[in-house]
Coordinates of C-alpha atoms in Angstrom, one line a residue:
K32 CA 114.3 96.3 86.4
A33 CA 115.0 100.1 86.0
L34 CA 111.4 100.7 86.1
V35 CA 110.4 98.5 88.4
A36 CA 113.1 100.2 91.0
Q37 CA 111.6 103.5 90.3
W38 CA 108.6 102.1 91.5
M39 CA 110.2 100.3 94.7
G40 CA 112.1 103.8 95.5
N41 CA 108.8 106.4 95.6
L42 CA 106.0 105.9 98.3
R43 CA 107.7 103.1 100.7
L44 CA 105.9 102.2 103.0
D45 CA 107.8 100.9 106.6
T46 CA 105.8 99.2 109.5
P47 CA 107.4 96.5 111.4
D48 CA 105.1 93.6 109.7
P49 CA 107.0 92.5 106.8
V50 CA 104.1 90.9 105.0
V51 CA 102.3 94.1 104.6
N52 CA 105.7 95.7 103.6
E53 CA 106.2 93.3 101.0
M54 CA 102.4 93.4 99.8
F55 CA 102.1 97.3 99.5
A56 CA 105.4 96.9 97.6
F57 CA 103.8 94.2 95.0
S58 CA 100.8 95.8 94.8
K59 CA 102.8 98.9 92.9
I60 CA 104.1 96.5 90.6
R61 CA 100.9 95.4 89.6
A62 CA 99.2 98.6 89.7
M63 CA 101.7 100.4 87.4
E64 CA 102.7 97.9 84.8
S65 CA 99.0 97.7 83.4
I66 CA 99.6 100.4 80.7
Y67 CA 99.8 100.4 77.1
A68 CA 100.6 102.9 74.4
T69 CA 97.5 103.0 72.2
K70 CA 96.4 104.5 68.7
S71 CA 94.3 107.6 71.0
G72 CA 97.2 107.8 73.8
P73 CA 98.8 106.0 77.2
M74 CA 95.6 103.6 78.2
H75 CA 95.6 101.8 81.8
G76 CA 93.6 98.6 81.2
P77 CA 92.7 95.8 84.2
G78 CA 94.6 93.3 82.3
G79 CA 93.9 89.5 83.2
E80 CA 94.0 88.4 80.2
S81 CA 90.6 89.9 79.0
Y82 CA 90.9 93.7 79.5
Y83 CA 93.3 95.9 77.1
A84 CA 93.4 99.2 75.4
A85 CA 90.2 100.1 77.4
V86 CA 89.5 101.9 80.6
W87 CA 86.4 102.0 82.7
C88 CA 85.0 104.4 84.6
N89 CA 85.8 102.2 88.3
D90 CA 88.7 100.7 87.6
Q91 CA 90.4 103.8 86.3
A92 CA 88.9 106.5 87.1
E93 CA 87.6 106.0 90.5
Y94 CA 89.9 102.9 91.7
I95 CA 93.5 103.8 90.6
N96 CA 93.7 107.5 88.8
P97 CA 93.6 108.8 92.0
F98 CA 96.5 106.8 93.5
F99 CA 99.3 107.6 90.6
P100 CA 100.4 110.7 91.9
F101 CA 101.3 109.3 95.0
V102 CA 104.0 106.9 93.4
G103 CA 105.2 110.0 90.8
Y104 CA 104.8 107.9 87.8
E105 CA 104.8 109.9 85.1
Y106 CA 103.5 107.3 82.5
G107 CA 100.9 106.7 85.2
N108 CA 99.6 110.2 85.6
A109 CA 99.6 110.4 82.0
S110 CA 97.6 107.7 81.4
A111 CA 95.0 109.1 84.3
L112 CA 94.8 112.1 82.6
H113 CA 94.2 110.6 79.0
S114 CA 91.4 108.8 80.4
Y115 CA 89.4 111.7 82.3
K116 CA 89.7 113.6 78.3
L117 CA 88.6 110.8 76.9
F118 CA 85.7 110.4 78.9
A119 CA 85.3 114.2 79.4
S120 CA 84.7 113.6 75.1
F121 CA 81.3 112.6 75.6
M122 CA 79.7 115.4 77.7
N123 CA 76.8 117.1 76.3
N124 CA 74.2 119.6 77.2
D125 CA 71.0 117.4 77.5
Y126 CA 72.9 115.5 80.4
R127 CA 72.9 112.0 78.7
P128 CA 74.9 109.4 80.6
I129 CA 78.7 109.1 79.3
P130 CA 79.5 105.5 78.7
S131 CA 80.8 102.9 81.1
S132 CA 83.9 101.8 79.4
I133 CA 85.8 103.5 76.2
I134 CA 87.4 100.5 74.3
A135 CA 89.6 99.3 71.6
E136 CA 92.4 102.3 72.3
G137 CA 90.0 105.2 72.5
Y138 CA 87.7 104.7 69.8
D139 CA 84.5 102.7 70.2
I140 CA 82.6 102.2 73.8
W141 CA 80.9 99.2 75.5
N142 CA 77.7 100.3 77.5
G143 CA 76.0 97.5 78.4
A144 CA 74.5 98.1 81.6
G145 CA 73.6 101.8 81.1
D146 CA 74.4 104.7 83.8
R147 CA 75.8 102.7 86.4
G148 CA 76.5 106.0 88.6
D149 CA 79.5 106.5 86.1
A150 CA 79.7 110.1 86.8
A151 CA 79.7 109.9 90.4
M152 CA 82.8 107.7 89.9
C153 CA 84.6 110.4 87.5
A154 CA 83.8 113.1 89.3
Y155 CA 85.2 111.4 92.6
G156 CA 88.4 110.0 91.1
A157 CA 89.2 113.4 88.6
S158 CA 89.0 115.6 91.6
R159 CA 91.3 113.7 93.7
Y160 CA 93.4 113.0 91.2
V161 CA 94.1 117.0 90.0
L162 CA 94.5 118.0 94.0
A163 CA 96.7 115.1 94.1
K164 CA 98.6 115.6 91.0
G165 CA 99.6 119.5 92.0
D166 CA 99.4 120.9 88.5
R167 CA 97.1 123.8 88.2
E168 CA 97.0 123.5 84.3
E169 CA 95.7 120.1 84.7
A170 CA 93.4 120.8 87.2
Q171 CA 91.7 123.7 85.2
E172 CA 91.5 121.5 82.2
L173 CA 89.8 119.2 84.0
W174 CA 87.5 121.3 86.0
P175 CA 84.6 122.0 83.0
F176 CA 84.6 118.1 83.2
I177 CA 84.0 117.0 86.9
E178 CA 81.4 120.6 87.2
W179 CA 79.7 118.6 84.2
C180 CA 79.8 115.3 86.0
L181 CA 78.3 116.9 89.4
E182 CA 75.7 118.9 87.5
Y183 CA 74.9 115.2 86.1
C184 CA 74.6 113.8 89.6
H185 CA 72.5 116.7 91.0
R186 CA 69.9 116.5 87.9
K187 CA 69.7 112.5 88.7
L188 CA 68.9 113.2 92.2
N189 CA 65.7 111.3 93.4
P190 CA 62.4 112.9 95.7
Q191 CA 64.4 111.4 98.4
G192 CA 67.8 113.6 97.8
V193 CA 70.1 110.7 96.5
V194 CA 71.2 109.7 92.8
S195 CA 69.3 107.6 90.1
S196 CA 71.3 104.9 88.3
D197 CA 70.5 102.1 86.2
T198 CA 72.6 100.0 88.0
D199 CA 75.9 99.5 89.9
E200 CA 79.7 99.0 89.0
L201 CA 78.7 95.0 89.4
E202 CA 76.6 95.4 86.4
N203 CA 73.2 93.9 87.8
R204 CA 75.2 90.4 88.8
F205 CA 73.4 91.7 92.0
P206 CA 70.4 94.0 92.5
S207 CA 71.0 97.5 93.0
G208 CA 67.6 99.2 92.5
D209 CA 67.0 102.6 91.3
A210 CA 69.3 104.1 93.0
N211 CA 72.4 102.5 95.5
L212 CA 74.5 103.4 98.4
C213 CA 77.8 103.5 96.0
T214 CA 76.6 105.8 93.9
S215 CA 75.3 108.5 96.0
S216 CA 78.4 108.4 98.6
L217 CA 80.6 109.0 95.8
Y218 CA 78.9 111.8 94.4
Y219 CA 78.9 112.9 98.4
D220 CA 82.9 112.4 98.5
A221 CA 83.1 114.4 95.0
L222 CA 81.3 117.2 96.1
L223 CA 83.7 117.4 98.8
S224 CA 86.9 117.7 96.7
A225 CA 85.5 119.4 94.0
S226 CA 84.4 122.4 97.0
S227 CA 88.5 122.5 97.6
L228 CA 89.6 122.3 94.3
A229 CA 86.8 125.1 93.1
R230 CA 88.9 127.3 96.0
E231 CA 91.9 126.5 94.9
L232 CA 90.8 127.6 91.3
G233 CA 89.4 130.9 92.7
H234 CA 85.8 129.6 92.2
S235 CA 84.5 130.8 95.9
A236 CA 80.7 130.6 94.9
A237 CA 81.1 126.6 93.6
A238 CA 83.0 126.0 96.3
S239 CA 80.3 127.2 98.9
R240 CA 77.4 125.8 96.7
Y241 CA 79.4 122.3 96.7
T242 CA 80.1 122.0 100.2
K243 CA 76.3 123.0 101.4
Q244 CA 74.9 120.5 98.7
A245 CA 77.1 117.8 100.6
A246 CA 75.9 118.7 103.5
T247 CA 72.4 118.2 102.5
L248 CA 73.1 114.6 100.7
R249 CA 74.7 113.3 103.7
K250 CA 71.3 114.0 105.7
S251 CA 69.6 112.3 102.9
I252 CA 71.8 109.1 102.2
D253 CA 71.3 108.7 106.4
A254 CA 67.3 109.3 105.4
F255 CA 66.9 107.0 102.7
F256 CA 69.7 104.2 103.3
A257 CA 70.3 103.9 106.8
A258 CA 68.3 100.4 108.0
Q259 CA 68.1 97.5 110.3
V260 CA 69.3 94.7 107.7
E261 CA 70.1 91.1 109.5
G262 CA 69.8 92.7 112.9
F263 CA 72.5 95.3 112.2
D264 CA 72.3 99.1 112.5
T265 CA 74.0 100.0 109.0
Y266 CA 72.6 100.5 105.5
R267 CA 70.4 99.0 102.9
Y268 CA 72.3 98.9 100.0
Y269 CA 68.9 100.0 97.9
D270 CA 65.3 100.3 98.6
G271 CA 63.9 97.1 99.4
N272 CA 67.3 95.2 100.0
D273 CA 66.9 93.2 103.0
V274 CA 70.0 91.2 102.9
L275 CA 74.0 92.3 104.1
R276 CA 75.8 93.3 101.1
S277 CA 79.5 94.4 101.1
W278 CA 79.3 97.7 99.8
I279 CA 77.8 98.9 102.6
C280 CA 81.4 99.9 103.7
I281 CA 81.6 102.7 101.4
P282 CA 80.2 105.5 103.1
L283 CA 82.8 104.8 105.7
C284 CA 85.7 105.5 103.1
M285 CA 83.8 108.7 102.4
G286 CA 83.9 109.9 106.0
I287 CA 80.2 108.9 106.6
Y288 CA 80.4 107.6 110.5
E289 CA 76.7 108.1 111.4
R290 CA 76.2 103.9 111.3
A291 CA 79.8 103.1 111.8
E292 CA 80.0 100.9 114.8
G293 CA 76.8 98.8 113.1
T294 CA 78.2 98.6 110.0
I295 CA 81.4 97.7 110.9
Q296 CA 80.1 95.2 113.5
A297 CA 77.9 93.7 109.4
L298 CA 81.2 93.7 107.8
F299 CA 83.1 91.4 110.4
S300 CA 80.2 89.1 111.2
P301 CA 80.4 85.3 109.9
R302 CA 77.3 86.5 107.5
L303 CA 79.9 89.0 104.9
W304 CA 83.6 88.3 106.1
T305 CA 85.5 84.9 105.3
E306 CA 89.1 83.9 104.9
N307 CA 89.3 85.6 101.8
G308 CA 87.4 88.2 103.0
L309 CA 84.5 90.3 102.6
L310 CA 81.1 88.0 100.1
S311 CA 79.8 90.4 98.0
Q312 CA 76.1 89.9 99.5
A313 CA 75.8 87.3 102.9
G314 CA 74.6 83.5 102.1
T315 CA 76.6 83.7 98.9
T316 CA 79.8 82.1 97.9
I317 CA 80.9 84.9 95.7
F318 CA 83.6 87.7 96.7
W319 CA 84.7 90.5 94.7
D320 CA 88.1 92.3 96.3
R321 CA 87.1 95.6 95.8
S322 CA 84.7 96.1 98.5
T323 CA 87.2 94.1 101.0
L324 CA 89.9 96.3 100.3
Y325 CA 87.5 99.7 100.4
A326 CA 86.2 98.0 103.6
L327 CA 89.4 98.2 105.3
R328 CA 90.4 101.4 104.3
G329 CA 87.1 102.6 105.8
V330 CA 87.6 101.1 109.2
F331 CA 90.6 102.5 109.3
M332 CA 89.5 105.7 108.6
A333 CA 86.5 105.3 110.9
G334 CA 89.2 104.8 114.2
E335 CA 88.6 101.1 114.4
T336 CA 92.0 100.6 113.8
E337 CA 92.7 97.2 115.9
K338 CA 89.9 95.7 114.8
A339 CA 91.4 96.9 111.0
H340 CA 94.4 95.4 111.8
R341 CA 93.6 92.1 112.1
Y342 CA 91.6 91.8 109.5
L343 CA 94.2 93.4 107.1
Q344 CA 97.0 91.0 108.7
S345 CA 94.5 88.2 107.3
Y346 CA 94.1 89.4 104.2
S347 CA 97.5 90.4 103.3
H348 CA 98.8 86.7 104.4
T349 CA 95.9 85.0 102.3
R350 CA 96.7 87.5 99.2
L351 CA 100.7 87.5 99.2
L352 CA 101.3 83.9 100.8
G353 CA 98.5 82.3 100.2
N354 CA 97.3 79.8 96.9
H355 CA 97.0 82.4 94.6
V356 CA 99.9 84.8 95.1
P357 CA 100.8 87.7 95.1
Y358 CA 98.4 90.0 94.4
A359 CA 94.8 91.4 95.2
V360 CA 92.8 89.5 93.1
E361 CA 89.2 90.6 91.1
A362 CA 86.5 87.8 91.7
W363 CA 85.6 84.2 92.1
P364 CA 84.1 82.1 90.7
E365 CA 84.2 84.7 87.7
G366 CA 87.2 84.9 86.1
G367 CA 88.7 82.7 88.3
Q368 CA 90.3 85.3 90.8
R369 CA 92.1 87.4 88.0
H370 CA 94.5 89.7 89.5
L371 CA 93.2 92.7 87.9
S372 CA 95.5 95.8 88.1
A373 CA 93.5 98.3 89.8
E374 CA 92.5 96.6 92.8
S375 CA 96.5 96.1 93.7
A376 CA 95.9 100.3 93.9
L377 CA 93.3 100.1 96.1
Y378 CA 95.2 97.7 98.5
A379 CA 97.7 100.6 98.7
R380 CA 94.9 103.0 99.1
I381 CA 94.4 101.1 102.2
F382 CA 97.7 102.7 103.7
T383 CA 97.4 105.9 102.3
E384 CA 94.0 107.0 102.9
G385 CA 93.7 104.3 105.7
V386 CA 96.1 103.7 108.0
F387 CA 98.1 107.6 107.3
G388 CA 94.4 108.9 106.7
I389 CA 95.6 111.2 103.2
R390 CA 93.0 113.3 102.2
P391 CA 93.7 115.8 99.4
T392 CA 92.3 119.6 100.5
G393 CA 94.5 121.5 98.0
L394 CA 97.2 121.5 95.4
R395 CA 99.6 121.4 97.5
S396 CA 97.7 120.5 100.7
F397 CA 96.2 117.7 102.7
T398 CA 95.0 116.6 106.2
F399 CA 96.4 113.3 107.5
S400 CA 94.8 110.8 110.4
P401 CA 97.7 108.2 111.2
R402 CA 95.8 105.2 112.8
L403 CA 98.7 103.2 114.4
P404 CA 98.2 99.7 115.1
K405 CA 99.7 99.1 118.8
Q406 CA 101.3 96.5 117.5
W407 CA 103.5 99.1 115.9
N408 CA 105.4 101.5 117.6
H409 CA 106.5 103.1 114.3
M410 CA 105.2 103.8 110.7
S411 CA 106.1 105.4 107.7
L412 CA 105.4 106.6 103.8
H413 CA 108.8 107.6 102.5
D414 CA 108.9 109.6 99.5
I415 CA 105.4 110.4 98.7
K416 CA 105.4 112.3 95.3
A417 CA 102.2 114.2 95.4
F418 CA 101.2 117.7 95.8
A419 CA 104.2 118.4 93.4
H420 CA 106.8 117.4 96.1
S421 CA 108.5 114.8 97.7
F422 CA 108.1 114.2 101.3
T423 CA 107.9 112.0 103.9
I424 CA 105.6 111.1 106.7
D425 CA 107.0 109.2 110.0
V426 CA 104.5 108.1 112.9
A427 CA 105.8 106.9 116.1
R428 CA 104.0 105.9 119.3
K429 CA 105.1 108.6 122.4
D430 CA 103.0 107.2 124.7
E431 CA 99.5 105.5 125.0
S432 CA 97.2 107.9 123.6
H433 CA 99.6 110.1 121.9
L434 CA 101.3 110.3 118.8
S435 CA 104.9 111.8 117.4
V436 CA 104.2 113.2 113.9
C437 CA 106.7 114.2 111.6
V438 CA 106.4 115.7 107.7
T439 CA 109.9 116.4 105.8
T440 CA 110.6 117.0 102.2
G441 CA 113.8 118.1 100.8
G442 CA 115.5 117.5 104.1
R443 CA 113.8 119.9 106.2
E444 CA 111.3 119.2 108.6
V445 CA 107.6 121.2 107.4
L446 CA 105.6 119.8 110.6
K447 CA 106.3 118.4 113.5
K448 CA 104.1 117.6 116.7
T449 CA 102.7 115.4 119.3
I450 CA 99.0 114.4 118.8
K451 CA 96.5 112.7 120.2
E452 CA 95.8 109.6 118.7
G453 CA 92.9 109.9 116.0
A454 CA 93.4 113.4 115.9
T455 CA 93.5 114.9 112.2
V456 CA 96.8 117.0 111.1
K457 CA 96.9 119.6 108.3
C458 CA 99.9 120.2 106.4
T459 CA 101.1 122.6 103.4
L460 CA 103.4 122.3 101.4
A461 CA 105.8 125.1 99.8
Q462 CA 104.0 126.3 96.8

């Protein structure tokens, strides 16, 4: 009870919608509770009566670790650091791929799908985690691993400038070609976060290099993946893909909006959207919640607030109050909709990164782009524990096109201003 009370007291979502408030609160429980004391150290596991004492580059490194600092759960932060150190132990001078999963309490590996883009997952997650954690010592400790992962991805660029990999995180359940949209998008965002981190750590040359590489990669992603798919101006998931896939949402989550309009139309078309969220591939009955949760985050980020809000409400009602409750699920029919842990963190990240638009830019700084739905006159995130502070973001509607935003910490206002709807605010907390 005391532990749950701690989670409930930190990172509290307050909106006029009791369903999303409650599902956000439940998501913290499922995300935080799934950590195990193992022989090598604390390991967060997906659970679901199947996955324990093991970590994955997607579930842990990419999905949940960047979220732990926002809740301020120190055992969660410790498990995140431990997982990155486990993966970092596989760095090598020949740039052979790191394993997809470290199992058996940290003393064996599973690598049954080859290179899934795991280095991109780790670079993306680790750079965001250390920025949000705000601990310079941890940042310096993980910096060599982040650099290694970025260099690995750079060496895997194909002649068209996007990242090659054997498969993706769905491990050949669906085709992903020789280079998939997910891996390159993760690498793009990792370059941007690593550039911010490099500046914090005094590596100005690396910061400049990563910024330039990100700009080049963004153009390559558009040139290689942009396509008309089933009549929508969106992305093919890989070269030769001609059927809509749910992961076309991922560029939106990385701030890539060139194909936002057509992509959002495709995501919410009857070809992909169902009462359980997105189908993994149009024409099937298979769904994996993770892509739905990324999509809802990305559509908010892209500024389609009303549409995102409508589908968020639908999804939240189904998962919290429907017939298989009260958490986000892994997949169906595989696993019978197990409530794996990291998916709940992805639900919470719809709000931290989508609705409130928080993006770490330094160990004590971030930007945020609030997306307040028309049905709401206010929203708040109380006692956010990131950037080595405890702070609150309040957003209120001032008029039809303006919002009042306020950031407070320790009982004092750090920032208070009126912004145009859709604007991005920069905020720096005290060192």
